[in-house]
Every structure is written in structure tokens, then in C-alpha cells.
Short mmCIF file of C-alpha atoms in Angstrom, two decimals:
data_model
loop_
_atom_site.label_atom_id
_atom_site.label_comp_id
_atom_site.label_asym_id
_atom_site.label_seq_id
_atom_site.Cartn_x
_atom_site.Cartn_y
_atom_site.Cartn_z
CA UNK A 1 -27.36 -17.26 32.59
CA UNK A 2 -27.98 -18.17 29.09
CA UNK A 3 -24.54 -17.78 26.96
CA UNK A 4 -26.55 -15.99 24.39
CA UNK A 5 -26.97 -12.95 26.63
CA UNK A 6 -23.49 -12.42 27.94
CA UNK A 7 -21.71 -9.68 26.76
CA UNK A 8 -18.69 -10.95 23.87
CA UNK A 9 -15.52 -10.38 25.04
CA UNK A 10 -13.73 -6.90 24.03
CA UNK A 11 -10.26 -6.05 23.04
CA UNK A 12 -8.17 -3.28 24.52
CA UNK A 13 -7.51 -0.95 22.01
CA UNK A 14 -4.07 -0.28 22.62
CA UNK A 15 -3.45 -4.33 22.11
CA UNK A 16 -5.81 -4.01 18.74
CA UNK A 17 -3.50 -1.41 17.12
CA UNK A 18 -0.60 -3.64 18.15
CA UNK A 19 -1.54 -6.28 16.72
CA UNK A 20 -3.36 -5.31 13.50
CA UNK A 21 -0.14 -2.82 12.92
CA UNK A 22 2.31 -4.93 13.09
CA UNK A 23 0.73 -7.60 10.82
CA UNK A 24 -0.08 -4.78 8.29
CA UNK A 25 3.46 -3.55 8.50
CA UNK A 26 4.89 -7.05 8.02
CA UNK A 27 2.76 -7.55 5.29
CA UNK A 28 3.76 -3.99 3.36
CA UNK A 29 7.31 -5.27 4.06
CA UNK A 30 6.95 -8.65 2.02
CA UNK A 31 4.65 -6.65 -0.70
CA UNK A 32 7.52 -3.96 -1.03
CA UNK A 33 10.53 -6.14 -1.23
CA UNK A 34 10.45 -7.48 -4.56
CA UNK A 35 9.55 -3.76 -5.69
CA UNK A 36 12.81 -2.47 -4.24
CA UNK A 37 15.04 -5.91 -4.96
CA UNK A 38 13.40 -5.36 -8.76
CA UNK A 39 17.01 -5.52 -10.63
CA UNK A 40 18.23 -8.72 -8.58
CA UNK A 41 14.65 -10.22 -9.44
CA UNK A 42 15.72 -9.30 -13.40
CA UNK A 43 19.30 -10.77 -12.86
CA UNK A 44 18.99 -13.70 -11.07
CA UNK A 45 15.41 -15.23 -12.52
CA UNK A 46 15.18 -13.80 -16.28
CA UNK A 47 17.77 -14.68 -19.24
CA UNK A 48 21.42 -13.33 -18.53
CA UNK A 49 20.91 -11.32 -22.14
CA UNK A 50 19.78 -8.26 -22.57
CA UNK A 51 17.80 -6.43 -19.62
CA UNK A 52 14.56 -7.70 -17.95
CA UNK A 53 14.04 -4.47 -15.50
CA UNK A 54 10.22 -4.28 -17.51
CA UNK A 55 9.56 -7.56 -17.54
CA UNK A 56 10.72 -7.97 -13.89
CA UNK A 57 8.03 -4.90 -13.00
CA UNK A 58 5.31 -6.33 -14.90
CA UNK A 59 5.66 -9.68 -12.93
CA UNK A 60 6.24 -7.53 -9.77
CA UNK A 61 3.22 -5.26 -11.04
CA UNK A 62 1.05 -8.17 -11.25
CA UNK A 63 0.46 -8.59 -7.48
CA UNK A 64 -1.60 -5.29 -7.69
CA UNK A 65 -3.45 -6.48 -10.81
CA UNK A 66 -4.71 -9.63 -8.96
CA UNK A 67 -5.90 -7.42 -6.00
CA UNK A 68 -9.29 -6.75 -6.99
CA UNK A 69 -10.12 -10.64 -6.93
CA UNK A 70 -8.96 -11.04 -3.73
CA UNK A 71 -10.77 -8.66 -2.23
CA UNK A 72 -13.89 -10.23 -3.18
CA UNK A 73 -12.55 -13.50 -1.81
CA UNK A 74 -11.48 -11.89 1.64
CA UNK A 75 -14.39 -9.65 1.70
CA UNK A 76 -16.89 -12.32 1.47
CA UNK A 77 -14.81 -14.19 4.61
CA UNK A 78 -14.78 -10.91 6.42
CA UNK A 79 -17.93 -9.96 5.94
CA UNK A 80 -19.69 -13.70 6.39
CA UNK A 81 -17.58 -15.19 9.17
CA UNK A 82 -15.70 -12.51 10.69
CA UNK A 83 -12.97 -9.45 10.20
CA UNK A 84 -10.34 -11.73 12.44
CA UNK A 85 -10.61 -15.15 10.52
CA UNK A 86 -9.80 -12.92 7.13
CA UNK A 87 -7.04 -11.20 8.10
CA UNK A 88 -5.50 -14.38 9.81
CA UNK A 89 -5.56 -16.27 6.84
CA UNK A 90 -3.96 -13.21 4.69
CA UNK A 91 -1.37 -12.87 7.14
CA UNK A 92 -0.15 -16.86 6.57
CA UNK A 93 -0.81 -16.16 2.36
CA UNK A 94 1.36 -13.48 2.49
CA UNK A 95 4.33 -15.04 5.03
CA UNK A 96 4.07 -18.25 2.50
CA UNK A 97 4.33 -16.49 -0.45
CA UNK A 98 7.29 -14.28 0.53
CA UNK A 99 8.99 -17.14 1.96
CA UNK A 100 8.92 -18.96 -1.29
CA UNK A 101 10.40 -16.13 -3.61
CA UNK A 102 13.43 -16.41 -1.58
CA UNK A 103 13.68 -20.22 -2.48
CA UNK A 104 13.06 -19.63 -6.23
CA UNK A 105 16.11 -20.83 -8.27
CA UNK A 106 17.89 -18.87 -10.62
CA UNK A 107 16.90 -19.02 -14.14
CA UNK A 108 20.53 -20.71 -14.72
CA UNK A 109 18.93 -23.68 -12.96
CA UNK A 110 15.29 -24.13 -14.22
CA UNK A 111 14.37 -21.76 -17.15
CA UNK A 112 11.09 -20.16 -17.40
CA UNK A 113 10.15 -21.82 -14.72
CA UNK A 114 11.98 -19.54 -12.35
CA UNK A 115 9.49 -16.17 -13.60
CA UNK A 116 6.68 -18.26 -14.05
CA UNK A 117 7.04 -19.29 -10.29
CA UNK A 118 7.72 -15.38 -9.48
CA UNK A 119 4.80 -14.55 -10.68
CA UNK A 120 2.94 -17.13 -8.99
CA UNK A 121 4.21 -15.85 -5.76
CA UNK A 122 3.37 -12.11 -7.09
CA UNK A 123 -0.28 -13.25 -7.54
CA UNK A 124 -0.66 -15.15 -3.67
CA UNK A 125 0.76 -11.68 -2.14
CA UNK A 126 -1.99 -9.72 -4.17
CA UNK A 127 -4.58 -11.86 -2.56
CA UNK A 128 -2.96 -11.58 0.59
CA UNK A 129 -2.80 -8.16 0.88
CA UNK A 130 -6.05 -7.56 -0.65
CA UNK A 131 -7.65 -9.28 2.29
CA UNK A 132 -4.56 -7.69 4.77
CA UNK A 133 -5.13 -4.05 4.81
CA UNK A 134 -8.82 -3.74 4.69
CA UNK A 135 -9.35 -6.36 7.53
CA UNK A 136 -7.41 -4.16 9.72
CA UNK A 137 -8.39 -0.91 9.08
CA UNK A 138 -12.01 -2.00 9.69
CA UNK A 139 -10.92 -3.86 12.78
CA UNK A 140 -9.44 -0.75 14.27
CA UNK A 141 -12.09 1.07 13.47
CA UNK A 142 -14.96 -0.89 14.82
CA UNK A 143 -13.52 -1.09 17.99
CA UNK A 144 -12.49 2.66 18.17
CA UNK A 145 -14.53 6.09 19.52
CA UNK A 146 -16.33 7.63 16.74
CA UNK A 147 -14.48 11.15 17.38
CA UNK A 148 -10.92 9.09 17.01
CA UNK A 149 -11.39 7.10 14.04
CA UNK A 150 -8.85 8.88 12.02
CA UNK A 151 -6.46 9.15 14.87
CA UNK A 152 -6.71 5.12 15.39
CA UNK A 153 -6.69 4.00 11.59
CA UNK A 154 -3.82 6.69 10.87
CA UNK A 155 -1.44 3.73 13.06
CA UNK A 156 -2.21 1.70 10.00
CA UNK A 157 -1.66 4.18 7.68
CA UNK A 158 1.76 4.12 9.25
CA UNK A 159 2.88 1.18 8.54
CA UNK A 160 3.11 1.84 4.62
CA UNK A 161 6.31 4.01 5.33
CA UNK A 162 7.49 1.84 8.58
CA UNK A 163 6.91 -1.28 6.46
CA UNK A 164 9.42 0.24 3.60
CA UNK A 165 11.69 1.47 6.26
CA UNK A 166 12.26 -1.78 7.52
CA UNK A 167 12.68 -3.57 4.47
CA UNK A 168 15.29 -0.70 3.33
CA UNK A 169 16.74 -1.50 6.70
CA UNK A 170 17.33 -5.51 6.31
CA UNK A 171 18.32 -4.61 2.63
CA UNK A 172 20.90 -2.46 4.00
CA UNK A 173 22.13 -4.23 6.82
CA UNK A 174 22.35 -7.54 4.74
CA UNK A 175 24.35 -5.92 1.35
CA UNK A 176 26.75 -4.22 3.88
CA UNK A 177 27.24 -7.43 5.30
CA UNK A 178 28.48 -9.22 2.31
CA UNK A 179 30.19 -8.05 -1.56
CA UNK A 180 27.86 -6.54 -3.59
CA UNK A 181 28.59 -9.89 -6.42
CA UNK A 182 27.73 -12.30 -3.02
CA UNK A 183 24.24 -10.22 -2.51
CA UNK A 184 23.71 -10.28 -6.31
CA UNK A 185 24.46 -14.06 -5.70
CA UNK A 186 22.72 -14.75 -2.57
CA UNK A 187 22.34 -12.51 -0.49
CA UNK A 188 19.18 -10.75 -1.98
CA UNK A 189 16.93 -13.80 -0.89
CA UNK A 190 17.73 -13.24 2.66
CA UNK A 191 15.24 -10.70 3.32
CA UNK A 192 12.80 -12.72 1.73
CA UNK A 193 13.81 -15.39 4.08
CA UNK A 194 13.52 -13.50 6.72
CA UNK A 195 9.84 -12.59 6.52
CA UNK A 196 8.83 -15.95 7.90
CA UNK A 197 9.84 -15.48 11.51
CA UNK A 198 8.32 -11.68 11.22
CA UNK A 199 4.73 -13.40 9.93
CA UNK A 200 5.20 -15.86 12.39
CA UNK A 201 5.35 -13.50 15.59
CA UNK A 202 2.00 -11.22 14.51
CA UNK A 203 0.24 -14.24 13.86
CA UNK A 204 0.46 -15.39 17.38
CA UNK A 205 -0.20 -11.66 18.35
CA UNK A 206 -3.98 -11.61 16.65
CA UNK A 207 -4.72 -14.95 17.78
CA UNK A 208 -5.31 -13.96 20.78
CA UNK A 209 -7.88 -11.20 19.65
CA UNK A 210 -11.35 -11.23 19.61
CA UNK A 211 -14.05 -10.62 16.72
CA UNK A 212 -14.73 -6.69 16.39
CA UNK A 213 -17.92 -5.24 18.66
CA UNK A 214 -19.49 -4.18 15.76
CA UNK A 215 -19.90 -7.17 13.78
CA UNK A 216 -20.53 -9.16 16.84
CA UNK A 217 -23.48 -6.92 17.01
CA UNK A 218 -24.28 -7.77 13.89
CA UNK A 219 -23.58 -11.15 14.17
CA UNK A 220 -25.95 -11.33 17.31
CA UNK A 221 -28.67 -9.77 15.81
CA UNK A 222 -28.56 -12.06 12.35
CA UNK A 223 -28.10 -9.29 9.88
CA UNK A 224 -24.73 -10.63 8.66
CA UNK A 225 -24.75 -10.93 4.65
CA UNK A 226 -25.20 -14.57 3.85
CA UNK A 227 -23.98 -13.14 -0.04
CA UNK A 228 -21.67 -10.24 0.39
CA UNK A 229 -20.66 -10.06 -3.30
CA UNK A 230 -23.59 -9.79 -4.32
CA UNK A 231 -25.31 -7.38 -2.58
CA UNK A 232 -21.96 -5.15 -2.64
CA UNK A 233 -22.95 -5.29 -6.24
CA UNK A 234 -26.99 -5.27 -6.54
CA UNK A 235 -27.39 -2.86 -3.25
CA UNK A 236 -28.63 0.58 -4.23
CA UNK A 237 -25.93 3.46 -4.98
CA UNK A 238 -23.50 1.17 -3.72
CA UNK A 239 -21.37 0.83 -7.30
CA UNK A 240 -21.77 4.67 -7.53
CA UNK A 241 -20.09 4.24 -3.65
CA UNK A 242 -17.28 2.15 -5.00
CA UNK A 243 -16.69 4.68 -7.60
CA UNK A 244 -16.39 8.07 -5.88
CA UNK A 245 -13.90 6.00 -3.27
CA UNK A 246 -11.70 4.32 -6.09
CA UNK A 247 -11.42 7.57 -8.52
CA UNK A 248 -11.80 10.26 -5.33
CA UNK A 249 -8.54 8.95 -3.69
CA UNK A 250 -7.34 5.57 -3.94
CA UNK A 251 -6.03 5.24 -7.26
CA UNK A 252 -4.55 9.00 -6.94
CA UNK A 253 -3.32 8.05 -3.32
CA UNK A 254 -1.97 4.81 -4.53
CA UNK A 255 -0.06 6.50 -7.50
CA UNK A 256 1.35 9.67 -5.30
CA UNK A 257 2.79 7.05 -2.97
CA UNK A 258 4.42 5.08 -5.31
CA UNK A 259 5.73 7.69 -6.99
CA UNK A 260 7.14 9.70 -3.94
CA UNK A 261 8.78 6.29 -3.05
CA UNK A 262 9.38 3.43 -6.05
CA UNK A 263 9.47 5.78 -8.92
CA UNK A 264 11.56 8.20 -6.85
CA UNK A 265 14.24 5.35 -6.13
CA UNK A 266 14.07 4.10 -9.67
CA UNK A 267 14.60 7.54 -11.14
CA UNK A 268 17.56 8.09 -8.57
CA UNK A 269 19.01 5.02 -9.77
CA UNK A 270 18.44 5.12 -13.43
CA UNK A 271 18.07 8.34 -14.89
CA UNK A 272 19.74 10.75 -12.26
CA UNK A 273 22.42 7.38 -12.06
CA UNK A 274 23.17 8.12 -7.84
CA UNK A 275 25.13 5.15 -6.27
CA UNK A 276 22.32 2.61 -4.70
CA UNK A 277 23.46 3.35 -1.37
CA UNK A 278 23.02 6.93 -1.69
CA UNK A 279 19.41 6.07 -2.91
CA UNK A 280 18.64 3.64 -0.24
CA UNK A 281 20.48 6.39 2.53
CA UNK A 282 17.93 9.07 1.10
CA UNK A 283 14.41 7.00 0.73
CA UNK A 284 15.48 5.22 4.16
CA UNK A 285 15.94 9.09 6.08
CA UNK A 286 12.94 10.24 4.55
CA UNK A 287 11.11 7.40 4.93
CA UNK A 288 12.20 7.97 8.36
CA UNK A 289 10.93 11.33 8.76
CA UNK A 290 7.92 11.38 6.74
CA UNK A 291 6.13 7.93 8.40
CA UNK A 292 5.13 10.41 11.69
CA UNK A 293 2.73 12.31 9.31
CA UNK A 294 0.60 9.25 8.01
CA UNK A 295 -0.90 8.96 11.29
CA UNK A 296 -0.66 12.74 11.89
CA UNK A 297 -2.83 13.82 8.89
CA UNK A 298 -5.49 10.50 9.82
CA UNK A 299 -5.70 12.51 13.61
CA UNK A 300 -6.46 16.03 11.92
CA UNK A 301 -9.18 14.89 9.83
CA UNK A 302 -11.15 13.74 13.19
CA UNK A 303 -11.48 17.56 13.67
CA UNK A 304 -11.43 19.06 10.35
CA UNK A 305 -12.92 16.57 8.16
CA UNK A 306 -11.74 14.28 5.79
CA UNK A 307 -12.16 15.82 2.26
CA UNK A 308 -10.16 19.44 3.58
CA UNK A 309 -6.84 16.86 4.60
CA UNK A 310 -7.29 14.23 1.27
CA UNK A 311 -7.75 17.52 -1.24
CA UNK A 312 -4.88 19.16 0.34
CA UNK A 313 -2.50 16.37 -0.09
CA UNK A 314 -3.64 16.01 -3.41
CA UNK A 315 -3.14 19.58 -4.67
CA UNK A 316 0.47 19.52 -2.67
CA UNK A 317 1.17 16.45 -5.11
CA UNK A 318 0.07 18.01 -8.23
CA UNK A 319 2.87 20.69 -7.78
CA UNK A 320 5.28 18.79 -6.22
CA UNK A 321 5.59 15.73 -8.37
CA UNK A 322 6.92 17.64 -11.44
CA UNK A 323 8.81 20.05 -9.56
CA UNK A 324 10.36 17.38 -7.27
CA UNK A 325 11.93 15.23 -10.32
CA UNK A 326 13.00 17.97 -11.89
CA UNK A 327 15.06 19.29 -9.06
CA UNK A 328 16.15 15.53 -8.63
CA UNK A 329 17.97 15.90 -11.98
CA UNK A 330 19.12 19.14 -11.87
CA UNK A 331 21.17 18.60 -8.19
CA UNK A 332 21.95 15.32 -8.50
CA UNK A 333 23.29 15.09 -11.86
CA UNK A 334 23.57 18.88 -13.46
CA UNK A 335 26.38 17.39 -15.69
CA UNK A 336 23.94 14.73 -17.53
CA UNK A 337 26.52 12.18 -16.99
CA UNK A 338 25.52 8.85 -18.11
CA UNK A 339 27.78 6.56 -15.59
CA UNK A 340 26.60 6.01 -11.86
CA UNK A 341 28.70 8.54 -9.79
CA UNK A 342 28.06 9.88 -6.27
CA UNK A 343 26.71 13.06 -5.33
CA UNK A 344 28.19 15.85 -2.32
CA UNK A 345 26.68 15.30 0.97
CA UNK A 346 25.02 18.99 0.48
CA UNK A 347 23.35 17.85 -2.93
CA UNK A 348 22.17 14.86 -0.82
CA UNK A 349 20.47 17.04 2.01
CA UNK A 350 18.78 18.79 -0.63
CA UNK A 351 16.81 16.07 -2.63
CA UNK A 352 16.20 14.79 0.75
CA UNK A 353 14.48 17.63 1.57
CA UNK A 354 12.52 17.81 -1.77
CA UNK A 355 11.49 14.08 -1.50
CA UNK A 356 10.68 14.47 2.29
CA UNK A 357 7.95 17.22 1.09
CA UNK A 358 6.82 15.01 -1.58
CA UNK A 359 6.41 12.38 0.95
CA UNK A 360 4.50 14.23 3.40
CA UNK A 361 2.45 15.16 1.06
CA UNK A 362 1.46 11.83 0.02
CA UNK A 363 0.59 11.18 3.98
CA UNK A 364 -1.72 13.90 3.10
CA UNK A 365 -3.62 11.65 0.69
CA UNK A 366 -3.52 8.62 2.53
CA UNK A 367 -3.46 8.94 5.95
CA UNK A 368 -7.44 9.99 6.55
CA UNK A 369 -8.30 7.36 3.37
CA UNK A 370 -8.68 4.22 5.63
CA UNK A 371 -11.45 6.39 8.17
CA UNK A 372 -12.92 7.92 4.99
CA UNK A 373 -13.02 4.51 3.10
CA UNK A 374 -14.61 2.50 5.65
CA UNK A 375 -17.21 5.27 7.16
CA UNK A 376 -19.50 5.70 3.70
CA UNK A 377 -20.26 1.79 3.08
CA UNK A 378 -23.14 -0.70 5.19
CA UNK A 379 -21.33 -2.72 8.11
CA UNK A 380 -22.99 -5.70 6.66
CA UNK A 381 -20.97 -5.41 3.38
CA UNK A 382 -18.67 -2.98 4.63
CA UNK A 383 -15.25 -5.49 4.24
CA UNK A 384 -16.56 -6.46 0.84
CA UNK A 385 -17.16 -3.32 -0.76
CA UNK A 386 -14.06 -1.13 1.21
CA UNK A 387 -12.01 -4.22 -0.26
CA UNK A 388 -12.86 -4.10 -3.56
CA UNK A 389 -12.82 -0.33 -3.73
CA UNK A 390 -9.24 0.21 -2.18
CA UNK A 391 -7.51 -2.95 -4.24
CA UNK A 392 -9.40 -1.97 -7.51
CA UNK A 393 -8.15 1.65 -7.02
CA UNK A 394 -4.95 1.49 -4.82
CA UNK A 395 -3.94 -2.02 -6.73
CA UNK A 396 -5.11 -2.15 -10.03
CA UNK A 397 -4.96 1.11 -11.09
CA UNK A 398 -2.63 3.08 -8.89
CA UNK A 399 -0.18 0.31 -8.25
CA UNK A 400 0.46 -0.17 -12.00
CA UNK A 401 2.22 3.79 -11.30
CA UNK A 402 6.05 1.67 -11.45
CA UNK A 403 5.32 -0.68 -14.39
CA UNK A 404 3.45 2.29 -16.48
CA UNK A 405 5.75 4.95 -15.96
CA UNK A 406 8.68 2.57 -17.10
CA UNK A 407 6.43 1.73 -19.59
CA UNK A 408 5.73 5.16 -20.98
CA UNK A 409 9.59 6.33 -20.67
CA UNK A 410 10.67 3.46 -22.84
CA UNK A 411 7.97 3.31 -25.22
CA UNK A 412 7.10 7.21 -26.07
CA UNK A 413 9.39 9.11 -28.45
CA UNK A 414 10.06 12.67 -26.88
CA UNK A 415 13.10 15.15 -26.88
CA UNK A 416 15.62 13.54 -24.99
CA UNK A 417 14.94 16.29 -22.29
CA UNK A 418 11.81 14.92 -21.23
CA UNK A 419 12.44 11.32 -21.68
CA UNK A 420 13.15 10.70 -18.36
CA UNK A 421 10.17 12.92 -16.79
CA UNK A 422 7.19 11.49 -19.62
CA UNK A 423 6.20 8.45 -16.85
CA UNK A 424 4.93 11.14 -15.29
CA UNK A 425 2.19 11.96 -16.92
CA UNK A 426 -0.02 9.23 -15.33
CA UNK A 427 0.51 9.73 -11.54
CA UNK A 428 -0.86 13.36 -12.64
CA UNK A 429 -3.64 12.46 -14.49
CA UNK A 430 -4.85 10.05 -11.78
CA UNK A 431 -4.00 13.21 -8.73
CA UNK A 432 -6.51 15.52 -11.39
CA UNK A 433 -9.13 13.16 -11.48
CA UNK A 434 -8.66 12.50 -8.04
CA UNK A 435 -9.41 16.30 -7.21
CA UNK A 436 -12.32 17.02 -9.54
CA UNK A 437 -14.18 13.99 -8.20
CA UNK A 438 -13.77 14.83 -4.82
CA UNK A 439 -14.54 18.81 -5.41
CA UNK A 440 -17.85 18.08 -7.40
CA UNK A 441 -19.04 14.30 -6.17
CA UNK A 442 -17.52 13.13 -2.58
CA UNK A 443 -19.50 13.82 0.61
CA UNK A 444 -17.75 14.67 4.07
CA UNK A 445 -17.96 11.52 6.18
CA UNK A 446 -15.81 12.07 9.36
CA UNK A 447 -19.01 12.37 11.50
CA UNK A 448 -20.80 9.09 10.14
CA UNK A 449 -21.80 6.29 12.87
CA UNK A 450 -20.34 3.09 12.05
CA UNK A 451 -23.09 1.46 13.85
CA UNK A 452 -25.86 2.26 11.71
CA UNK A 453 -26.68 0.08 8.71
CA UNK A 454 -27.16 2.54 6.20
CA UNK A 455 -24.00 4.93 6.97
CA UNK A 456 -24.72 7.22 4.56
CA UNK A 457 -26.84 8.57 1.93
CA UNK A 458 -24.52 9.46 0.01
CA UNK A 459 -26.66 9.50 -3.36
CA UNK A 460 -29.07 12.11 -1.86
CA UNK A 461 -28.46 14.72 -3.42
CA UNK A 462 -27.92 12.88 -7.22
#
């Protein structure tokens, strides 16, 4: 029998979710890290005067900023050679990278040259995730049923909360292990450390995989783009595509989430002044709670449809983002005391209940966005242009939502009442943008066949 004609190996799917979960969860873990260890970044790698929290986030910020490139690099990859290769080779980026913040030295020891090295660490785990998340989605996808899309993809949804909940975790474990001047000393580069025997273990996992059915398809039939990029760019309604996907949910999405978990913590810890491990204790429990939902809310939209779940998560945040941090203030620090003090166990079960529903409703927004993201672009330039759209939107714009509302607190005069809520003026403006678009522009996809080359006309009725 010619080799030609035999059918390509296939992949259980239990063993593809696996192994594209856990590399995506790893990956989240090492992009999350230097988000959460933000002040020991500031501390140990910046001048000992004065504070660098800003200057820390921009640096830290500047992972998301460099996402958009890398998409395009990863993209072209996934799309030319194959969704596997790509995601391999973000998966070693990212381990590398991670590694290597942890063996920075301090500022004390080499000058600039210890935040200009940050950053260039910052900049590889952009690319690196850029490449990461879309490579799996798509690879879960293509090998799923059409009817479970959303239920499949939601396990990668997941791993956003898992992913924090396990760096919380080793953050946890190794500061209670030690003084807190040993972890300021030391200690805070063993999670980064860490991360290379994590990246290590998935990558051996996906080895073993094969190349998605549905490219192989393609692949077989010599319809592969031989210039992804380009025709991402030049293919008809395909910007307009791009668009609706980065304004109609990923930049919103992206902004709710870091705001119901990095700007939560940050606000917690600076404004409301709770003692860290009280913060950690809180975003770890609901973190905890809320990661069950991710998946949950990618399941329902198999039956009801994706726009119903995403518009409903985004309303849910519109409400609850200004009504959350205000209630954050007003229980945990009613006195406006300006020293870090703790907080009664009861005033603790309540803003964990207020940032749990803040949470879940950010699993609202994101968990059916991988199914939706993927299901209204070609197969043939599907990595390319799902990349591009998700970094541009959940990186560039939405994952700026730490840097810019530090930004806007410390750089807008307002009554000292609203100081610490004015930040949040752009997560909102992104959610409102976010619904209009989707109300007046976005099609329902959830039914679309991943097999055909033109998914969806999307522009038919423009």
C-alpha cells in the first residue's frame, strides 16, 4: 500500500486535553508569576530609592505588548508546518525564559543591566505565549466533535485560573517556608526556578502527539498557506474578522480577568492595605472555586450559543467591577487606615464572596472565547489570524489593564475618594465596547464546521 493513502495517525482525545492543558497551564503559571512577585521584581532589580512598583509593571506589562508579533511568528509556523511544531517550540521559549528571571542578579550587583535583562525575559514569554495558547486551543478543537467544541476548549480555558492557583500555591508554600526578609532575599526566585522541571514534563507529554486531523487534511490535500501573514491580511473580510474578535471579547475578556484577579490583589494590597497573606488566602480560595466555571460556561455555549454566554459575562462585569471594589474598601478597611492591618475572618468570607462572583463572571467572558475565536476564521490561516486577534486584543490591549490602571490612579488628580477606584475606568470602557460590538456586529458561530474552508460568511450581511 502506498504510504500516501494510509490513514495519519489520530490522538485520543482524552490524552490531547492532557497534554495541551497542562502545557497551557504551565505556561499561564510562568506568564503570571512575575505579575504576582511584581514588588520583589521592584526591590530586588530596580534602584533601592524611591519605589519602582510602575516601572516594575511596565516591564512586566511589556510581555503583553510584544504579543501581537509573536503571533504572527507562531502563526505562520502553525499554520505552514503544523499546530504541534508551534506550540512545542513556545513551550521551550517560555520554560527558558522563566528559568532565566530567576537567575537575574540584583540591581546591587549589575545596574541597569538587571531590568534591562527583565525585560528581555518579559519580551521571550510574550512570544511564547503568543504562540502557546492559540496552538492549543486549535489543537483541541480540530480533533474534537463539532457539538463539544466548547465543552473541550473550556479545559483550556481552565487553566488561566489553575495556572494562577498554582503559582499562588508555590508562592505560598515557599514564603511560609522561609522569613519574609530571606524570600525578599532569595526566596522569590524559587518559583521561577521551579518552572523548568514543570516545562520539562509537558514537553515530553506532546511529543508524543500527533499533527491535528484537520490540518493533516489539509496538509494532504495541498491547500496549506505557503504565506499565512499575508493572506490573514489581504484575504477578503478577514481584517473586519480580526476586528469584531479583538473589540467583541478579547480585549474586554482580557481586561475583566485581570481585573477580577491582578488588579483585585493589587488593590487588596495597596489601597485597602490587607496583610499579603490574607490577599494571597482570598485570590488562592477563589481562584479555587471559580476555575470549575471556565470550562463550565465553554460546555453551555455548545447548546446555547456563544454570543448569549460571552454577553452575559460581560454585562455581569459591567455591574460587578465597580460594585465589587467598592465593597472591597468599605469591609476591608471602613476605618481608611493607611498602615497594612488584618481584617476578621467574617470580613474575609465576605470579599471572598464578592470577588468569587466577579470571578465567575469573568469565566463568563472567557470560557466560550477559545470555540468562538477559532470557529469564524479559514483552517488554512486559522492559527495566524486567531493568533493575532487574541494577543492583539487579550495582550496588547487588555493585558495593559495592571500597568494602566496604576497608571491612571497615580497620574489623574481626583477627590481623594475616588483615587483609588479611577483605574477603573478602562476595564469598563473596554467591557462597553465589548457589548455594543457584539449586540450590533458579531455573528453566532457555535454551529460552524471547522472543516470547511470558508467557515463563515460573516460579512454577509455588511
Amino acid at each position: 500500500m502506498d504510504i500516501t493513502t494510509q490513514t495519519p495517525p489520530k490522538n485520543n482525545i482524552l490524552t490531547v486535553i492532557i497534554a495541551s492543558s497542562a502545557g497551557t497551564l504551565i505556561e499561564w503559571y510562568d506568564m503570571f508569576l512575575a505579575i504576582i512577585l511584581a514588588g520583589s521584581l521592584s526591590v530586588n532589580l530596580f534602584p533601592s530609592e524611591g519605589s519602582h512598583f510602575l516601572e516594575t509593571l511596565a516591564v512586566v506589562a511589556s510581555s503583553f505588548m510584544f504579543r501581537p508579533i509573536g503571533s504572527l511568528i507562531f502563526g505562520n509556523i502553525g499554520d505552514k508546518i503544523g499546530r504541534k511544531y508551534s506550540f512545542l517550540l513556545s513551550l521551550i521559549l517560555m520554560g527558558a525564559s522563566t528559568f532565566l528571571i530567576g537567575c537575574i542578579p540584583n540591581f546591587g550587583s549589575i545596574g541597569w543591566a538587571a531590568p534591562i535583562l527583565l525585560l528581555a525575559c518579559r519580551l521571550m514569554q510574550g512570544l511564547a505565549i503568543s504562540g502557546e495558547y492559540a496552538g492549543a486551543v486549535i489543537y483541541v478543537a480540530e480533533h474534537a466533535p463539532a457539538n463539544k467544541r466548547g465543552f473541550y476548549t473550556g479545559f483550556i480555558q481552565a487553566t488561566v485560573p489553575i495556572g494562577l492557583l498554582v503559582c499562588l500555591t508555590v508562592i505560598f508554600t515557599t514564603r511560609s517556608l522561609m522569613t519574609e526578609a530571606d524570600f525578599n532575599s532569595f526566596g522569590w526566585r524559587i518559583p521561577f526556578l521551579l518552572s523548568s522541571v514543570l516545562i520539562l514534563l509537558s514537553y515530553f507529554a506532546r511529543k508524543k502527539l500527533h499533527e491535528s486531523p484537520v490540518f493533516e487534511e489539509l496538509k494532504k490535500a495541498g491547500k496549506t498557506s505557503k504565506s499565512p501573514v499575508k493572506e490573514a491580511f489581504t484575504t477578503k473580510g478577514n481584517v473586519k474578522l480580526m476586528l469584531k474578535a479583538i473589540f467583541g471579547g478579547n480585549a474586554a475578556q482580557s481586561s475583566v480577568m485581570q481585573t477580577s484577579l491582578f488588579v483585585t490583589l493589587f488593590f487588596m494590597q495597596r489601597a485597602v492595605k490587607i496583610e499579603d497573606t490574607t490577599v494571597l488566602l482570598i485570590t488562592g480560595v477563589v481562584t479555587l472555586f471559580s476555575a470549575y466555571f471556565y470550562q463550565y460556561f465553554g460546555a453551555l455555549s455548545d447548546k446555547v450559543g456563544r454570543k448569549k454566554v460571552l454577553i452575559s459575562g460581560l454585562v455581569a462585569s459591567l455591574i460587578l467591577i465597580p460594585v465589587s471594589f467598592y465593597l472591597f474598601m468599605k469591609i476591608g478597611n471602613p476605618d481608611g487606615l493607611t498602615e497594612v492591618h488584618s481584617i476578621s475572618t467574617a470580613a474575609t468570607l465576605k470579599i471572598m464572596g464578592i470577588s468569587f462572583l466577579l470571578s465567575v463572571a469573568g469565566a463568563a467572558t472567557y470560557g466560550p472565547l477559545g470555540a468562538f475565536m477559532l470557529e469564524i476564521f479559514p483552517t488554512k490561516i486559522r492559527y495566524t489570524s486567531m493568533g493575532f486577534a487574541q494577543n492583539m486584543g487579550n495582550g496588547f490591549i487588555g493585558g495593559a489593564t495592571t500597568f494602566v490602571t496604576e497608571f491612571i490612579k497615580t497620574s489623574f488628580v481626583v477627590s481623594v475618594a475616588l483615587t483609588p477606584f479611577i483605574g477603573l475606568a478602562y476595564p469598563i470602557l473596554l467591557v462597553v465596547i465589548a457589548i455594543i460590538v457584539n449586540v450590533t456586529l458579531v455573528p453566532e458561530t457555535y454551529k460552524t464546521d471547522l472543516s470547511e474552508e470558508d467557515v463563515l460568511n460573516l460579512n454577509s450581511n455588511e
